[in-house]
Amino acid sequence: MPKILMLSDITGLGPDYHVGDEAMAEVAIERLGHLVGKENLILGCASPEGVPETYGIKAFAFYHTPDDILKKMRWKKPLSYLKSLATNLYQVIRCDKVVVCGGGNMTSVWTGVLEARLRLLKVANFFKKDIYLVSQTIGPYTDIHRERVDTILKHAKWIGVRDVNFSHTQTSNPVEFALDDACFLEKRHNDYTKRISAQNEPFACVSMRKFGGMDDNAVLRVATAIEKALSSHNVNTVFIPHHAPRGTEGDIKLAHNIEHLWPDEKFHLVDPIPLASSLKALTVDSQFVVSMRYHQLIFALSTGVPAVGIYVNEYTEAKLRGSFESLGLKPLVTSIEDVENKLEPLVKEALESRALFEAAALRVQGDAKVLSERPYRMLAEVAENQQSFASVEGDSKS
């Protein structure tokens, strides 16, 4: 069996758990584990301590150091500099193939993540290791990054992207479209999320993030528009955080800053954050979703739940539009600048289009699933008619 080096921006379950990245990684690990055995997988990430317990595979520290910082380390921290180079060399030599798991991290928006990955992939090219990218949003890039990406990915075996109209414009190399891997994540309640669902019915799921140039006033303005839209449909709000560094920051801190906008007993914050599979089950129980988070939209759209997205800039617009377009749905999205005027009509349109959302979700388990599995079969050197995947998509809410 081939030994596969995985790169993913995850931590395993804990205070720095990131729902979207972990959801895609969980699907990738389960698929590859089924095909080649988890003993043949090793994953590089910045915080590897919780990965073995959560996912049952080995992990090593792979830090997202930007190029300019790494250069300074040559003189200021030479041992750390040499360790970084040695880690890439050692891990690449001992593997047969390299796969970058899904995410929106191959972009100049996240300079450190991108440049660290490109350095390792350059080593992989030198040793003629097969490179695969799965479930990505590629770009946007600076001109310098675009040139490096084109060069380093020139001989990649697979560049899998999850949006129809954006990523292919960001690289000169051919890309392959498939639905986001999180579409195929099992949905499975635990006692905690099952209780939240029962206590808040009927409810809508909301996810927000403070991103880009948003200040506190912008956050409050968007939250006010969301509360107004939900109250007009007489539903409670279940706020689903996707990332809360140290367990209290990020989305959870944002939620505490906006909860006063809701009437008493109408706002429930999911804290602590459970596994992505449980959040997907909670989403299925909701009436509809309003989200600034891409993967909250994926959880909704892949299970037939009407949804509306709110974007901040070109990067987030591309991701949110792509989540709808990938399933053949009209992108029901608005910007934070237009949210006060456009959110309520979009929610109304989404609810009136429930049948379209449900039909799109049914397509997820057909040819779309087979296509999404193709790069994993290639990684495992398994022909499509030789071996079937174990199911990573549950059919029930239990």
C-alpha positions as a printed Julia matrix, in Angstrom:
398×3 Matrix{Float64}:
   0.0    0.0     0.0
   1.28   3.52   -0.75
   2.32   5.69    2.17
   0.53   9.02    1.94
   1.55  12.36    3.43
  -1.45  14.59    4.08
  -1.43  18.35    4.68
  -4.44  19.88    6.37
  -5.03  22.88    8.63
  -6.59  20.94   11.51
  -6.02  20.22   15.21
  -8.44  17.45   16.14
 -11.26  18.03   18.63
 -10.35  20.69   21.18
 -10.37  24.45   21.8
  -8.84  25.26   18.39
 -11.13  22.95   16.4
 -12.1   24.47   13.03
 -15.34  22.95   11.79
 -14.86  23.34    8.04
 -11.26  22.19    7.8
 -11.88  19.3    10.18
 -14.99  18.19    8.26
 -13.05  17.86    5.0
 -10.09  16.22    6.69
 -12.36  13.71    8.42
 -13.81  12.6     5.08
 -10.34  12.41    3.49
  -8.93  10.39    6.39
 -11.84   7.96    6.41
 -11.68   7.45    2.64
  -7.92   6.91    2.53
  -7.95   4.9     5.74
 -10.47   2.54    4.16
  -8.41   2.2     0.97
  -4.83   2.0     2.25
  -5.15   1.63    6.02
  -4.71   4.42    8.55
  -1.29   3.06    9.43
  -0.12   4.28    6.0
  -1.24   7.86    6.6
   0.6   10.71    8.29
  -0.74  14.24    8.53
   1.2   17.5     8.83
  -0.45  20.4    10.67
   0.51  23.22   13.01
  -1.05  21.57   16.09
  -0.73  17.79   15.73
  -1.25  16.74   19.35
  -4.99  16.0    19.11
  -4.99  14.38   15.67
  -4.12  10.77   16.66
  -6.84  10.6    19.32
  -9.52  12.21   17.13
  -8.76  10.48   13.83
  -6.51   7.51   14.61
  -3.57   8.5    12.37
  -0.03   9.72   12.97
   0.71  13.45   12.76
   3.72  15.77   12.77
   4.24  19.49   13.33
   4.09  21.48   10.11
   4.2   25.2    10.83
   2.74  27.86    8.55
   5.8   30.09    8.43
   5.84  32.74    5.67
   8.91  32.88    3.43
  10.13  36.23    4.75
  10.0   35.02    8.36
  11.79  31.78    7.42
  14.61  33.76    5.8
  15.11  35.78    8.97
  15.24  32.56   10.97
  18.42  31.57    9.09
  20.32  34.11   11.19
  18.15  34.61   14.26
  17.05  31.0    14.86
  19.3   28.8    12.73
  18.35  25.57   14.51
  14.63  26.23   13.92
  15.39  27.1    10.31
  17.29  23.87    9.74
  14.61  21.86   11.53
  11.97  23.27    9.19
  13.94  22.27    6.12
  14.8   18.86    7.57
  11.16  18.15    8.44
  10.05  18.71    4.85
  12.9   16.6     3.52
  12.38  13.73    5.98
   8.6   13.52    5.62
   8.64  13.73    1.82
  11.36  11.09    1.42
   9.49   8.56    3.57
   6.17   8.94    1.72
   5.04   7.82   -1.73
   2.48  10.54   -2.41
   1.42  13.92   -1.07
  -2.15  15.18   -0.79
  -3.29  18.65    0.28
  -6.69  18.16    1.88
  -9.58  20.47    1.18
  -9.84  24.07    2.19
  -9.55  27.67    1.16
  -5.93  27.92    2.27
  -4.12  27.75   -1.08
  -4.5   31.51   -1.46
  -2.52  34.68   -0.9
  -5.11  35.6     1.75
  -3.35  33.1     4.06
   0.27  33.8     3.12
   1.94  31.61    5.71
  -0.17  28.54    4.96
   0.29  28.91    1.21
   4.04  29.52    1.26
   4.73  26.71    3.74
   2.8   24.26    1.58
   4.51  25.41   -1.61
   7.91  24.82    0.0
   7.03  21.23    0.87
   5.45  20.6    -2.54
   8.62  21.89   -4.2
  10.58  19.23   -2.29
   8.0   16.65   -3.37
   8.54  17.66   -7.0
  12.31  17.28   -6.61
  11.89  13.7    -5.39
   9.22  13.01   -8.04
   6.46  12.29   -5.53
   2.93  12.43   -6.91
   1.03  15.52   -5.75
  -2.74  15.72   -5.33
  -4.97  18.58   -4.19
  -8.54  17.77   -3.19
 -11.59  19.92   -2.44
  -9.81  23.26   -2.82
 -10.66  26.87   -3.51
  -7.62  28.02   -5.49
  -6.67  31.7    -5.17
  -6.89  34.61   -5.31
  -3.14  35.15   -5.68
  -0.63  37.91   -5.9
   1.3   37.87   -9.18
   4.33  36.32   -7.46
   2.27  33.6    -5.8
   0.41  32.88   -9.05
   3.7   32.24  -10.84
   4.95  29.94   -8.07
   1.69  28.0    -7.92
   1.71  27.48  -11.69
   5.3   26.23  -11.57
   5.0   23.94   -8.56
   1.64  22.44   -9.53
   2.59  22.02  -13.2
   2.99  18.25  -12.82
   0.37  17.66  -10.11
  -1.61  14.48  -10.72
  -4.87  16.09   -9.58
  -5.94  19.62   -8.71
  -9.42  19.17   -7.33
 -11.51  22.31   -6.87
 -14.91  22.77   -5.28
 -16.22  25.79   -7.18
 -17.36  25.97  -10.79
 -16.51  29.5   -11.87
 -13.55  30.83   -9.87
 -10.65  28.48   -9.18
  -9.98  27.6   -12.81
  -9.18  31.27  -13.44
  -6.51  31.28  -10.71
  -4.04  28.81  -12.2
  -2.81  27.94  -15.67
  -2.87  24.25  -14.78
  -5.94  22.07  -15.46
  -8.33  21.65  -12.53
 -10.98  19.04  -11.79
 -14.31  20.06  -10.27
 -15.98  17.98   -7.58
 -18.29  18.82   -4.71
 -16.7   19.85   -1.43
 -15.73  16.75    0.55
 -17.82  17.98    3.48
 -20.91  17.25    1.36
 -20.19  13.59    2.1
 -19.53  13.93    5.82
 -21.66  11.67    7.98
 -24.38  13.53    9.88
 -24.62  12.13   13.39
 -26.19  13.68   16.48
 -24.65  13.27   19.89
 -26.69  13.75   23.07
 -25.58  17.38   23.27
 -26.75  18.45   19.81
 -29.88  16.32   20.02
 -30.85  18.21   23.18
 -30.17  21.6    21.54
 -32.4   20.64   18.63
 -35.29  19.53   20.84
 -35.13  22.57   23.12
 -35.09  25.18   20.35
 -37.6   23.92   17.78
 -38.45  25.54   15.45
 -35.09  27.17   14.76
 -32.78  28.5    12.07
 -29.03  28.0    12.16
 -26.82  31.1    11.99
 -23.06  31.3    11.56
 -21.08  34.53   11.55
 -17.46  35.55   11.47
 -15.56  38.81   11.81
 -13.55  38.81    8.62
 -11.52  41.15    6.45
 -12.28  44.79    7.08
 -15.28  44.21    9.34
 -15.33  46.26   12.54
 -17.63  45.9    15.54
 -20.23  48.2    14.01
 -20.35  46.1    10.85
 -20.81  42.94   12.93
 -23.71  44.5    14.84
 -25.31  45.76   11.62
 -25.18  42.31   10.01
 -26.44  40.63   13.19
 -29.33  43.07   13.44
 -30.37  42.26    9.87
 -30.19  38.54   10.63
 -32.28  38.85   13.8
 -34.91  40.82   11.89
 -35.06  38.23    9.11
 -35.4   35.32   11.54
 -37.98  37.0    13.75
 -40.2   37.63   10.72
 -40.42  33.84   10.34
 -41.0   33.25   14.06
 -38.06  30.89   14.57
 -35.48  30.64   17.3
 -31.78  31.15   16.53
 -29.17  28.45   17.06
 -25.78  30.1    16.57
 -23.19  27.63   15.3
 -19.58  28.79   15.77
 -17.04  27.26   13.4
 -13.82  28.44   15.01
 -13.11  29.7    18.51
  -9.37  29.9    19.24
  -8.57  28.99   22.86
 -12.23  28.04   23.21
 -13.47  31.58   23.85
 -12.33  33.8    20.98
 -13.4   34.02   17.33
 -16.98  33.07   16.59
 -17.9   32.47   20.24
 -16.71  35.92   21.27
 -18.67  37.38   18.36
 -21.8   35.52   19.47
 -21.58  36.93   22.99
 -21.25  40.43   21.5
 -24.47  40.13   19.5
 -26.79  37.98   21.62
 -28.31  41.07   23.27
 -29.98  41.84   19.92
 -32.29  38.83   20.35
 -35.28  38.58   22.73
 -34.82  36.37   25.81
 -34.79  32.62   25.09
 -34.61  33.18   21.32
 -30.82  32.83   20.94
 -28.85  29.68   21.72
 -25.07  29.54   21.32
 -23.56  26.1    20.66
 -20.66  26.17   23.1
 -18.43  24.15   23.21
 -18.12  23.29   19.54
 -18.8   19.58   18.91
 -17.61  17.45   16.01
 -18.59  18.62   12.53
 -20.74  15.51   12.01
 -22.92  16.54   14.96
 -23.23  20.1    13.68
 -24.31  18.76   10.31
 -27.05  16.75   12.05
 -28.15  19.88   13.92
 -28.29  21.77   10.62
 -30.58  19.13    9.14
 -33.09  19.79   11.94
 -33.26  23.52   11.18
 -35.86  25.38    9.12
 -33.22  27.3     7.18
 -29.66  28.63    7.44
 -28.14  32.12    7.27
 -24.37  31.99    7.19
 -21.17  33.92    6.62
 -19.35  30.6     6.94
 -18.85  28.56    3.78
 -19.1   25.16    5.44
 -22.3   25.98    7.25
 -23.75  26.52    3.78
 -22.27  23.21    2.63
 -23.9   21.4     5.55
 -27.25  22.93    4.59
 -27.08  22.59    0.8
 -25.83  19.0     0.85
 -28.82  17.98    3.01
 -31.57  20.0     1.31
 -31.94  22.78    3.86
 -32.72  26.24    2.36
 -29.86  28.68    2.94
 -28.62  32.23    2.36
 -25.0   33.4     2.43
 -23.49  36.74    3.48
 -20.04  37.61    2.09
 -17.41  40.22    2.96
 -15.04  40.49   -0.02
 -14.03  38.87   -3.33
 -12.54  35.85   -1.59
 -15.58  35.05    0.54
 -17.98  35.9    -2.29
 -16.25  33.34   -4.54
 -16.52  30.67   -1.83
 -20.14  31.32   -0.92
 -21.33  31.63   -4.53
 -19.41  28.49   -5.34
 -21.22  26.51   -2.65
 -24.54  27.13   -4.45
 -23.24  26.9    -8.02
 -21.53  23.58   -7.38
 -24.94  22.06   -6.69
 -26.64  23.79   -9.61
 -28.46  26.26   -7.37
 -28.95  29.99   -7.8
 -26.49  31.76   -5.45
 -28.7   33.3    -2.77
 -26.01  35.56   -1.36
 -25.6   39.19   -0.38
 -22.74  41.39    0.75
 -22.42  42.89    4.22
 -23.03  46.28    2.59
 -26.41  45.2     1.16
 -27.53  42.84    3.91
 -30.09  45.2     5.45
 -32.06  45.48    2.21
 -31.49  42.09    0.63
 -31.41  39.49    3.41
 -35.14  39.22    4.12
 -36.12  38.85    0.43
 -33.39  36.23   -0.02
 -34.62  34.22    2.98
 -38.15  34.35    1.56
 -36.87  33.18   -1.84
 -34.9   30.35   -0.22
 -37.94  29.08    1.68
 -40.1   29.24   -1.45
 -37.41  27.21   -3.28
 -37.22  24.38   -0.73
 -38.04  21.78   -3.4
 -35.02  22.91   -5.45
 -32.74  22.6    -2.42
 -34.04  19.11   -1.69
 -33.57  18.01   -5.3
 -29.99  19.33   -5.33
 -29.19  17.38   -2.16
 -30.39  14.14   -3.75
 -27.83  14.57   -6.52
 -25.02  14.61   -3.94
 -25.22  10.86   -3.45
 -25.21   9.95   -7.14
 -22.56  10.59   -9.78
 -21.26  13.54   -7.74
 -20.12  11.18   -5.01
 -18.34   8.88   -7.47
 -16.51  11.85   -8.96
 -15.45  13.14   -5.54
 -13.98   9.72   -4.71
 -11.86   9.52   -7.88
  -8.67  11.25   -6.61
  -8.7    9.08   -3.49
  -8.81   5.96   -5.63
  -5.93   7.33   -7.67
  -3.97   8.02   -4.49
  -4.59   4.47   -3.3
  -3.91   2.99   -6.76
  -7.34   1.35   -6.71
  -9.41   0.99   -9.89
 -12.96   2.31   -9.67
 -14.48  -1.14  -10.15
 -12.19  -2.94   -7.72
 -13.32  -1.83   -4.3
 -16.15   0.27   -2.92
 -15.87   2.88   -0.23
 -17.19   2.34    3.23
 -20.02   4.8     3.72
 -18.99   8.18    5.11
 -22.44   9.63    4.58
 -25.14   8.61    7.05
 -28.79   8.59    6.04
 -30.34   9.31    9.43
 -30.28  12.13   11.94
 -29.63   9.83   14.87
